[in-house]
GROMACS .gro file of C-alpha atoms in nm:
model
  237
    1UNK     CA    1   6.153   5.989  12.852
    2UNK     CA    2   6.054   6.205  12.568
    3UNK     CA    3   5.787   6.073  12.531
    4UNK     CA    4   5.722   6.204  12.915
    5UNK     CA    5   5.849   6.535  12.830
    6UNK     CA    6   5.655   6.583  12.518
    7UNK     CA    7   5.352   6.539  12.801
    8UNK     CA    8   5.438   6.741  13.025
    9UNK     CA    9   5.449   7.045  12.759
   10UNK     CA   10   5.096   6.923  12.635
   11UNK     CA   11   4.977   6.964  12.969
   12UNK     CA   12   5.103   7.290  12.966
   13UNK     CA   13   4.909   7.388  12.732
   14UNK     CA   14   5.120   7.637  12.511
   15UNK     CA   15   4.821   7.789  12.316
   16UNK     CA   16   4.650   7.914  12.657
   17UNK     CA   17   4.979   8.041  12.815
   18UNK     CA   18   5.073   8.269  12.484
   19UNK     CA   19   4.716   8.371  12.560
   20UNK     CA   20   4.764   8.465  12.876
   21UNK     CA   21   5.116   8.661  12.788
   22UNK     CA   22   4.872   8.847  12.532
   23UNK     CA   23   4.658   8.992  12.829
   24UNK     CA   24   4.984   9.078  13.012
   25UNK     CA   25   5.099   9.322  12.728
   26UNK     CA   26   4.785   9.429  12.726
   27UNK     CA   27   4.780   9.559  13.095
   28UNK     CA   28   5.099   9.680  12.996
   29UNK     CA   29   5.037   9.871  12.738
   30UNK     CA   30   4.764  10.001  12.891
   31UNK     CA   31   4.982  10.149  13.160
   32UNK     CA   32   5.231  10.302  12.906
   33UNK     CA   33   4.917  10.469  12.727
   34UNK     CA   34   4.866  10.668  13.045
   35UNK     CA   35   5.204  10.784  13.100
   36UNK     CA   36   5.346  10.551  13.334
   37UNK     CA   37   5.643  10.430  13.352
   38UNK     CA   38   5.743  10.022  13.387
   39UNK     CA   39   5.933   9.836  13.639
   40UNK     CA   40   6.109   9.569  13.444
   41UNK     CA   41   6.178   9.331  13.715
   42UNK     CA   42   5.842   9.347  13.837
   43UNK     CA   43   5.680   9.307  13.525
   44UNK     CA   44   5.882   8.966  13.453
   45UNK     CA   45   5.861   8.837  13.811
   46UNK     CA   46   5.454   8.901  13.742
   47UNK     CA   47   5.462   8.740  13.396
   48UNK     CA   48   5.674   8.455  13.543
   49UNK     CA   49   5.408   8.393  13.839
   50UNK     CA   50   5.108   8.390  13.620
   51UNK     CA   51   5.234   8.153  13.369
   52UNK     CA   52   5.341   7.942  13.606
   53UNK     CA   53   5.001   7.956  13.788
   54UNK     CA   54   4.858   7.922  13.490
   55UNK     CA   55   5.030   7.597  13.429
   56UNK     CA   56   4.980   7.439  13.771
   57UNK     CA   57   4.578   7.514  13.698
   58UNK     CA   58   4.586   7.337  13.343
   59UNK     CA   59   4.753   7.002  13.501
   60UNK     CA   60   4.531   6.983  13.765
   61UNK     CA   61   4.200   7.066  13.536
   62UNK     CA   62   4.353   6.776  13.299
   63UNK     CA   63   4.333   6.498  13.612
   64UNK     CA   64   3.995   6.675  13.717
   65UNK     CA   65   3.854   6.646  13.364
   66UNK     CA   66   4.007   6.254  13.394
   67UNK     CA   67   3.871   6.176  13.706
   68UNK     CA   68   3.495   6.294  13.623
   69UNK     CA   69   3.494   6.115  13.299
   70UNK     CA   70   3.517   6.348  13.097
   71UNK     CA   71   3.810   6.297  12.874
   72UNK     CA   72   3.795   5.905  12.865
   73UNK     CA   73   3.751   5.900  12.478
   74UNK     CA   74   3.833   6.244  12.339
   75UNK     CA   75   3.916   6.598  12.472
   76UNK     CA   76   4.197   6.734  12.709
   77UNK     CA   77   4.539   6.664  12.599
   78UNK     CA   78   4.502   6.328  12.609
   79UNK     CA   79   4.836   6.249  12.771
   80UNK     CA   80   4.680   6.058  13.052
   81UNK     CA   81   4.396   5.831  12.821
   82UNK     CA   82   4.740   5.742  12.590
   83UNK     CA   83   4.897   5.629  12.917
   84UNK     CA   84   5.229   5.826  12.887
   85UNK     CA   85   5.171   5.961  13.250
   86UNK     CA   86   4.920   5.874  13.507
   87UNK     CA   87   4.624   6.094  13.702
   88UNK     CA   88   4.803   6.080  13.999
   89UNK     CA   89   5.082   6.200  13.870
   90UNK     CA   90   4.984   6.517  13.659
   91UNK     CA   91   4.734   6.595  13.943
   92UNK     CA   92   5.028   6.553  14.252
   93UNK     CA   93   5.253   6.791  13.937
   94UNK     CA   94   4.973   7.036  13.928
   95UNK     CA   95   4.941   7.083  14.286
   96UNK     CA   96   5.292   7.142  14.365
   97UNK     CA   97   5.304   7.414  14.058
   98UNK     CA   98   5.005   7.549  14.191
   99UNK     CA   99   5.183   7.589  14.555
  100UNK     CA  100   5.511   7.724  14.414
  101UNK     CA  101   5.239   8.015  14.251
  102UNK     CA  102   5.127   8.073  14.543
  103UNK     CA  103   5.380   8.130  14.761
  104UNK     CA  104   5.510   8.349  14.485
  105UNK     CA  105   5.191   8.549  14.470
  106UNK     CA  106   5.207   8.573  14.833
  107UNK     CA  107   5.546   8.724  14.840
  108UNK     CA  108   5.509   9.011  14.569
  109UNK     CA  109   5.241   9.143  14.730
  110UNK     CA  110   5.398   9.142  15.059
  111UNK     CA  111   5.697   9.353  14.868
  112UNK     CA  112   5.425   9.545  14.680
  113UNK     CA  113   5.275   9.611  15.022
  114UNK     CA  114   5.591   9.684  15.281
  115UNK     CA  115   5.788   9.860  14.975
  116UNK     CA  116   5.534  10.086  14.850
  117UNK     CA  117   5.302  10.089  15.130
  118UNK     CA  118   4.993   9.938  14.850
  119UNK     CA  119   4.862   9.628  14.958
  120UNK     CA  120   4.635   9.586  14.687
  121UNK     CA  121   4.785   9.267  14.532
  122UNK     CA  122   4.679   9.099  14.890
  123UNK     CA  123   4.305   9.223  14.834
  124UNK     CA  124   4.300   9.132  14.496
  125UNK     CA  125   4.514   8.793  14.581
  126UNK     CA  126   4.242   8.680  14.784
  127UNK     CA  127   3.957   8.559  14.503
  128UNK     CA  128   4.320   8.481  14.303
  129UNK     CA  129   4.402   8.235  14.545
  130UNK     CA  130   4.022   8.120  14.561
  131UNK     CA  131   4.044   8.049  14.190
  132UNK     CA  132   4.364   7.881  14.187
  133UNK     CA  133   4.178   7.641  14.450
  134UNK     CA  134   3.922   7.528  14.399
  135UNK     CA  135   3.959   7.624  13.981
  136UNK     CA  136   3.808   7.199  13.915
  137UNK     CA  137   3.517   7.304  14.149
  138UNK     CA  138   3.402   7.586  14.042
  139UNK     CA  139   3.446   7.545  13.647
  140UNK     CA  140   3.303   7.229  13.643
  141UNK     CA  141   3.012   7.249  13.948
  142UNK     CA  142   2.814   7.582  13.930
  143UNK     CA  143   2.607   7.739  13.655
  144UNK     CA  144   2.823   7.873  13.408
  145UNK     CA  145   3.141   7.786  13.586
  146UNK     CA  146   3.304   7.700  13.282
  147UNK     CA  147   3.242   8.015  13.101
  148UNK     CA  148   3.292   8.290  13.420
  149UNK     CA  149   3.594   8.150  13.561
  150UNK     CA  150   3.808   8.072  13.244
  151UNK     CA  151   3.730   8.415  13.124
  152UNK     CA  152   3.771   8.622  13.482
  153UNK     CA  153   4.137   8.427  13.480
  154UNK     CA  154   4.213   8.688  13.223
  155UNK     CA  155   4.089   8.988  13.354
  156UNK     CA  156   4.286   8.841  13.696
  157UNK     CA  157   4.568   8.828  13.529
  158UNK     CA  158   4.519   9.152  13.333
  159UNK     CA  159   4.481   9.357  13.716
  160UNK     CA  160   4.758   9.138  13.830
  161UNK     CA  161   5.029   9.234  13.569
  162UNK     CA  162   4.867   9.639  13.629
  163UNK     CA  163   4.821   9.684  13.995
  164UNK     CA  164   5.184   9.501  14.068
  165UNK     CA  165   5.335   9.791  13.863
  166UNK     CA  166   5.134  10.021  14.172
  167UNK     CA  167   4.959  10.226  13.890
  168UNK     CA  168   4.641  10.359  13.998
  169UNK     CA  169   4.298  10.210  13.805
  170UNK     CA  170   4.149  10.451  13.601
  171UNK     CA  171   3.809  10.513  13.393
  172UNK     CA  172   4.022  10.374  13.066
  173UNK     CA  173   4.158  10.053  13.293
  174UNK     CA  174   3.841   9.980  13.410
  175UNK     CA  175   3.613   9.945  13.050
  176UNK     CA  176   3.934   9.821  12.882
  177UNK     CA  177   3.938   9.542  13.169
  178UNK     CA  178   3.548   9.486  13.135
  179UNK     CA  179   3.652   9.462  12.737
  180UNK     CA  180   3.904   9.179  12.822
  181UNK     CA  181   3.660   8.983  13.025
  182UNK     CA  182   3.370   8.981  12.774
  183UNK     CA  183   3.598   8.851  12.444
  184UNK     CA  184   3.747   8.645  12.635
  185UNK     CA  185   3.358   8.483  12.749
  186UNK     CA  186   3.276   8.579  12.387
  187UNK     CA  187   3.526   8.305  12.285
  188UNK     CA  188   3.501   8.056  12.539
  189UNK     CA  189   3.171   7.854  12.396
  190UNK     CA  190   3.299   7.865  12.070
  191UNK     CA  191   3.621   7.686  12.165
  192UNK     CA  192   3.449   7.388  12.304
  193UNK     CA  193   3.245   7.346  12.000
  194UNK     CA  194   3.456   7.082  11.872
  195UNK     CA  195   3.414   6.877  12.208
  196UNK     CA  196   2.973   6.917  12.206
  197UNK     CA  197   2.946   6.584  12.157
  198UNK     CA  198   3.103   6.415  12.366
  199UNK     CA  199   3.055   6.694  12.644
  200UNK     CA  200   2.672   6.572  12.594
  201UNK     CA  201   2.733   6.182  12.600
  202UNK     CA  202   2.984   6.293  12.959
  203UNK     CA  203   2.756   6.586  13.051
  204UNK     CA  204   3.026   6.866  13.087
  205UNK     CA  205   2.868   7.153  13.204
  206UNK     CA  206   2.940   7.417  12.914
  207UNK     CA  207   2.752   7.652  12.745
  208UNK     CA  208   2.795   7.538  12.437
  209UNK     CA  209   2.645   7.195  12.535
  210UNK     CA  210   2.362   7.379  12.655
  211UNK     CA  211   2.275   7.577  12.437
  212UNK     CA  212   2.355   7.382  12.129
  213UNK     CA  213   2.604   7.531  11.831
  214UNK     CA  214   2.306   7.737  11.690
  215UNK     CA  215   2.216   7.938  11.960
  216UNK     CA  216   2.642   7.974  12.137
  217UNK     CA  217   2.729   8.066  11.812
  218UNK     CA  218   2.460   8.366  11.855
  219UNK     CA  219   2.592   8.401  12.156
  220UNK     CA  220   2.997   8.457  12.177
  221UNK     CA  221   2.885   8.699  11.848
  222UNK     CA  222   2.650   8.917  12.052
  223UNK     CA  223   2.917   8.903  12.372
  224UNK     CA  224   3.187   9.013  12.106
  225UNK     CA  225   3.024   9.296  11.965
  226UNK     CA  226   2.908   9.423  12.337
  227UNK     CA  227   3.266   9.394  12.429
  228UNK     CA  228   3.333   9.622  12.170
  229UNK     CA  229   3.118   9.873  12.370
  230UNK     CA  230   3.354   9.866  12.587
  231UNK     CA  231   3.669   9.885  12.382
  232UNK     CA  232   3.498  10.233  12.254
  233UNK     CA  233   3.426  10.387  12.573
  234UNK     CA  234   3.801  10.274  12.734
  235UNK     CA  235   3.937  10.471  12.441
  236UNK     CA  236   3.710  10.811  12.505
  237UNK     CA  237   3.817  10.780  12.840
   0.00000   0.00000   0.00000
């Protein structure tokens, strides 16, 4: 049993959710800087969705990744290859989480919308909900999947955590959010360096398998420093 619990928390992935709790101070803060004020309870019933969501997408990535072959030897958690819980279970785990999130989503911006008359959580909920989908599809599929969609789950949940608070998007929001995205993409390559190989003997569709460490390494340094562009101009603004 603990054993089964220790898995469960792998699958979690604890590294990526404090990641993710970093992006929501960040929108935050952001909305402190310009004067506004926050809504407590909103602001943990957002933080509580998006980890969850968050979690729901990790266990059903770590049966995808299984199922395609791509963890077999090394890589993902490895709490299915060790046998302490099966495909179909973490998968069946990851879609119920993943349905909880939604419906969770779905009501706060129903409140956001009837409450305060701002339905922009529903517009915004909309490629959310996409994401949360079909997230095996389209990270492991099309061109760069990998890359865009890990990193525009942060800036999602950076205008998630912002726009639930009903706080307008300004200039400074909108480079600070472009800022987010681009580390974020900046880092992603160099994070799967340690899987190249055997993301080349599977044929894992990453960057960094792609391009080879030489030339991502290039990469996520020239992404970094352009994201810095955009740090500069969110604070002129």
């Amino acid at each position: 049993m603990n054993q089964k619990i220790i898995g469960l928390i792998k699958l979690a992935r604890p590294q990526f959710l404090i990641a993710y709790l970093i992006v929501c101070i960040g929108g935050l803060v952001v909305g402190v800087r310009q004067g506004f004020e926050i809504d407590t309870y909103v602001a943990v019933y957002s933080i509580i969705v998006i980890l969850i969501s968050a979690i729901g997408v990790h266990y059903r990535d770590e049966a995808g990744d299984w199922a395609a072959g791509y963890d077999i030897e090394y890589g993902g958690m490895g709490v299915i290859r060790e046998g302490t819980l099966s495909e179909n279970t973490v998968r069946l785990l990851g879609r119920i989480i993943s349905f909880i999130t939604i419906i969770m989503g779905i009501v706060q911006a129903l409140f956001l919308s009837l409450s305060k008359n701002d339905p922009i959580l529903l517009l915004i909920g909309i490629p959310i909900f996409i994401m949360i989908v079909l997230v095996n599809y389209l990270t492991e599929e099309i061109p760069f999947g990998h890359e865009i969609i890990t990193a525009g789950s942060y800036l999602a949940v950076f205008y998630w955590i912002y726009l639930a608070q009903s706080w307008n998007v300004t200039t400074y929001v909108f480079f600070f959010s472009i800022f987010v995205y681009l580390i974020v993409f900046a880092l992603v390559p160099y994070q799967d360096i340690g899987d190249v190989k055997v993301d080349t003997k599977t044929g894992k569709k990453t960057l960094t398998r792609k391009l080879g460490l030489d030339r991502v390494g290039l990469l996520s340094i020239f992404v970094g420093l352009i994201s810095l562009v955009f740090l500069y101009l969110a604070i002129l603004n």
